[in-house]
Amino acid sequence: MHAAMIDLTPEEQRVLGALIEKHYTTPDVYPLTLNGLAGACNQSSNRSPVVSYDPATIQAALDGLREKGLVRIVYSQSNRAAKYRQVLEETQGLGTDDAAVLCVLLLRGPQTVGELRTRTERIHPFASLGEVEQTLDRLAGRGEPFVRRSERRPGQKETRFTHLLGDGPEPEPAAATVVPTAGAGAGLAEEVSRLRAEFEALRADFEALRDQLM
């Protein structure tokens, strides 16, 4: 039997999404300290909207997530700073594919199936769009659904999916989410956008590691 509906604030959504992401992409510096989590929440790449949370805001979100049973503190005698880990999968009976999809939706807002396949690759590489759709169908078909189809906005050609873990701010329009026109120029634009996103993600991971070592 699945747990009751999860209702998270926008700040809790960002913190939970960041913890899921770093859990899988930087396991060597996970769980995260408060400083490491601040860098993960406030990074400028792979986030929509971009935020600038102070430590008090992140701590309040962590406290809320702990009360909801989605985050736990990890204590260690070798580390003076408390560290935090997310337990969404184990408390809600989710697989890595489910967590990957929810992570991207929490961090970037509504996404198309194609965007989800591309942006979940570092967490769970889907072999096809069909596998992404199967995961979305499973998340939408739970007793308490975790995702739903969003209504198309003017100018949008593809259906987008959004999470149901709480209301959030409208995502900021970003060049990386704009579908370019066909042709060689479009392919170059996509490649530049992908490389820029990867660079920003690597820089954020480096900053998180630096914070862990300080």
Coordinates of C-alpha atoms in Angstrom, one line a residue:
M1 CA 0.0 0.0 0.0
H2 CA 1.4 3.3 -1.1
A3 CA 2.0 6.2 1.3
A4 CA -0.3 9.2 1.4
M5 CA 0.1 12.2 -0.9
I6 CA 3.3 14.1 -0.5
D7 CA 2.9 17.8 -0.4
L8 CA 6.2 19.7 -0.6
T9 CA 6.9 23.5 -0.6
P10 CA 9.0 24.8 -3.5
E11 CA 12.0 24.9 -1.3
E12 CA 11.5 21.3 -0.1
Q13 CA 11.1 20.3 -3.8
R14 CA 14.4 21.9 -4.7
V15 CA 16.3 20.4 -1.7
L16 CA 14.9 16.9 -2.3
G17 CA 15.6 17.1 -6.1
A18 CA 19.2 18.2 -5.4
L19 CA 19.7 15.3 -2.9
I20 CA 18.4 12.8 -5.4
E21 CA 20.7 14.2 -8.1
K22 CA 23.8 14.2 -6.0
H23 CA 23.0 10.8 -4.6
Y24 CA 23.5 9.2 -8.0
T25 CA 25.9 11.6 -9.8
T26 CA 28.4 12.3 -7.0
P27 CA 28.3 9.4 -4.6
D28 CA 31.8 10.1 -3.3
V29 CA 30.7 13.4 -1.7
Y30 CA 27.2 12.2 -0.7
P31 CA 25.4 12.6 1.8
L32 CA 25.7 16.3 1.6
T33 CA 26.5 18.9 4.2
L34 CA 24.4 22.1 4.5
N35 CA 27.1 23.9 2.5
G36 CA 27.3 21.2 -0.2
L37 CA 23.5 21.3 -0.5
A38 CA 23.4 25.0 -0.9
G39 CA 25.7 24.7 -3.9
A40 CA 23.5 22.0 -5.3
C41 CA 20.3 24.0 -4.9
N42 CA 21.7 27.3 -6.1
Q43 CA 23.7 26.1 -9.2
S44 CA 22.8 27.9 -12.4
S45 CA 22.7 24.8 -14.6
N46 CA 20.0 22.2 -14.9
R47 CA 17.7 24.2 -12.6
S48 CA 14.5 26.1 -13.3
P49 CA 13.9 28.5 -11.8
V50 CA 17.5 29.4 -10.7
V51 CA 17.4 30.3 -7.0
S52 CA 19.6 31.7 -4.3
Y53 CA 18.7 30.1 -1.0
D54 CA 20.4 31.1 2.1
P55 CA 21.4 28.4 4.7
A56 CA 18.4 29.2 6.9
T57 CA 16.0 28.6 4.0
I58 CA 17.7 25.3 3.2
Q59 CA 17.7 24.2 6.8
A60 CA 14.0 24.9 7.1
A61 CA 13.4 22.8 4.0
L62 CA 15.5 20.0 5.4
D63 CA 13.5 20.2 8.7
G64 CA 10.2 19.9 6.7
L65 CA 11.5 17.0 4.7
R66 CA 12.6 15.2 7.9
E67 CA 9.2 15.7 9.4
K68 CA 7.7 14.1 6.2
G69 CA 10.1 11.2 6.5
L70 CA 12.0 11.9 3.2
V71 CA 15.3 13.0 4.6
R72 CA 17.5 11.7 7.3
I73 CA 20.6 13.0 9.1
V74 CA 23.8 11.0 8.8
Y75 CA 26.1 11.3 11.9
S76 CA 29.8 10.5 11.7
Q77 CA 32.6 10.9 14.3
S78 CA 35.0 11.8 11.5
N79 CA 32.8 14.8 10.3
R80 CA 31.9 17.7 12.5
A81 CA 29.2 18.9 10.1
A82 CA 25.9 17.1 9.9
K83 CA 25.1 15.4 6.5
Y84 CA 21.8 14.7 4.9
R85 CA 20.5 12.0 2.7
Q86 CA 17.2 11.5 0.9
V87 CA 15.1 8.3 1.4
L88 CA 12.4 8.9 -1.2
E89 CA 12.9 5.6 -3.0
E90 CA 13.0 3.4 0.1
T91 CA 10.0 5.0 1.7
Q92 CA 7.9 5.1 -1.4
G93 CA 8.9 1.9 -3.1
L94 CA 10.5 3.5 -6.1
G95 CA 13.2 2.3 -8.6
T96 CA 16.1 4.3 -9.9
D97 CA 14.2 5.0 -13.1
D98 CA 11.3 6.5 -11.0
A99 CA 13.7 8.6 -8.9
A100 CA 15.5 9.9 -12.0
V101 CA 12.2 11.1 -13.6
L102 CA 11.0 12.7 -10.4
C103 CA 14.4 14.3 -9.8
V104 CA 14.4 16.1 -13.2
L105 CA 10.7 17.2 -12.7
L106 CA 11.6 18.6 -9.2
L107 CA 14.6 20.5 -10.4
R108 CA 13.4 21.7 -13.8
G109 CA 9.6 21.8 -13.9
P110 CA 7.4 20.2 -16.6
Q111 CA 9.3 18.2 -19.2
T112 CA 8.5 16.4 -22.4
V113 CA 9.3 12.7 -22.7
G114 CA 12.3 13.5 -24.9
E115 CA 13.7 16.1 -22.4
L116 CA 13.3 13.6 -19.6
R117 CA 15.2 10.9 -21.5
T118 CA 18.1 13.3 -22.1
R119 CA 18.2 14.9 -18.7
T120 CA 18.0 11.7 -16.6
E121 CA 21.0 10.1 -18.3
R122 CA 23.4 10.7 -15.5
I123 CA 21.1 9.1 -13.0
H124 CA 19.4 6.4 -15.1
P125 CA 20.1 5.9 -18.8
F126 CA 16.8 5.0 -20.5
A127 CA 17.2 2.9 -23.6
S128 CA 14.3 4.5 -25.4
L129 CA 11.4 7.0 -25.2
G130 CA 9.1 4.0 -24.6
E131 CA 10.9 3.2 -21.4
V132 CA 10.5 6.8 -20.2
E133 CA 6.8 6.6 -21.0
Q134 CA 6.4 3.3 -19.1
T135 CA 8.0 4.9 -16.1
L136 CA 5.7 7.9 -16.3
D137 CA 2.7 5.6 -16.7
R138 CA 3.7 3.8 -13.6
L139 CA 4.2 7.0 -11.6
A140 CA 0.8 8.3 -12.8
G141 CA -1.0 5.0 -12.0
R142 CA -0.1 4.8 -8.4
G143 CA -2.8 5.0 -5.8
E144 CA -1.5 8.4 -5.1
P145 CA -0.2 9.5 -8.5
F146 CA 3.2 11.2 -8.6
V147 CA 3.0 12.7 -12.1
R148 CA 0.4 13.9 -14.6
R149 CA 0.3 15.3 -18.1
S150 CA 0.3 19.0 -18.3
E151 CA -2.0 21.0 -20.6
R152 CA -0.1 22.3 -23.6
R153 CA 0.7 26.0 -23.5
P154 CA 0.3 28.2 -26.6
G155 CA 3.2 27.4 -29.0
Q156 CA 4.0 24.1 -27.5
K157 CA 3.8 21.0 -29.8
E158 CA 4.6 18.3 -27.3
T159 CA 2.9 17.1 -24.1
R160 CA 4.8 17.8 -20.9
F161 CA 4.6 16.0 -17.6
T162 CA 4.8 17.5 -14.2
H163 CA 5.2 16.1 -10.7
L164 CA 2.4 16.0 -8.1
L165 CA 4.6 16.4 -5.0
G166 CA 3.4 20.0 -4.3
D167 CA 2.9 23.2 -6.1
G168 CA 5.9 25.1 -7.4
P169 CA 6.8 28.3 -9.1
E170 CA 6.4 28.6 -12.9
P171 CA 9.7 27.6 -14.6
E172 CA 11.7 30.3 -16.2
P173 CA 12.0 30.2 -20.0
A174 CA 15.4 29.0 -20.8
A175 CA 17.3 28.7 -24.1
A176 CA 18.2 25.1 -23.3
T177 CA 14.6 24.1 -23.4
V178 CA 13.7 25.7 -26.7
V179 CA 13.4 23.3 -29.5
P180 CA 15.6 24.7 -32.4
T181 CA 14.7 24.6 -36.0
A182 CA 15.9 21.7 -38.1
G183 CA 19.2 21.9 -39.9
A184 CA 23.0 21.9 -39.2
G185 CA 22.7 25.1 -37.1
A186 CA 20.1 23.4 -34.9
G187 CA 22.4 20.5 -34.3
L188 CA 25.3 22.7 -33.4
A189 CA 23.0 24.7 -31.0
E190 CA 21.9 21.5 -29.3
E191 CA 25.5 20.3 -28.9
V192 CA 26.7 23.7 -27.5
S193 CA 23.8 23.7 -25.0
R194 CA 24.5 20.1 -23.9
L195 CA 28.2 20.8 -23.4
R196 CA 27.4 24.0 -21.5
A197 CA 25.0 22.1 -19.2
E198 CA 27.6 19.3 -18.6
F199 CA 30.3 21.9 -17.8
E200 CA 28.0 23.7 -15.3
A201 CA 27.1 20.4 -13.7
L202 CA 30.8 19.4 -13.3
R203 CA 31.6 22.8 -11.8
A204 CA 28.8 22.4 -9.3
D205 CA 30.0 18.9 -8.4
F206 CA 33.6 20.3 -7.9
E207 CA 32.3 23.1 -5.7
A208 CA 30.3 20.6 -3.6
L209 CA 33.4 18.4 -3.2
R210 CA 35.5 21.4 -2.2
D211 CA 32.9 22.3 0.4
Q212 CA 33.0 18.8 1.8
L213 CA 36.8 19.0 2.2
M214 CA 36.9 22.4 3.8

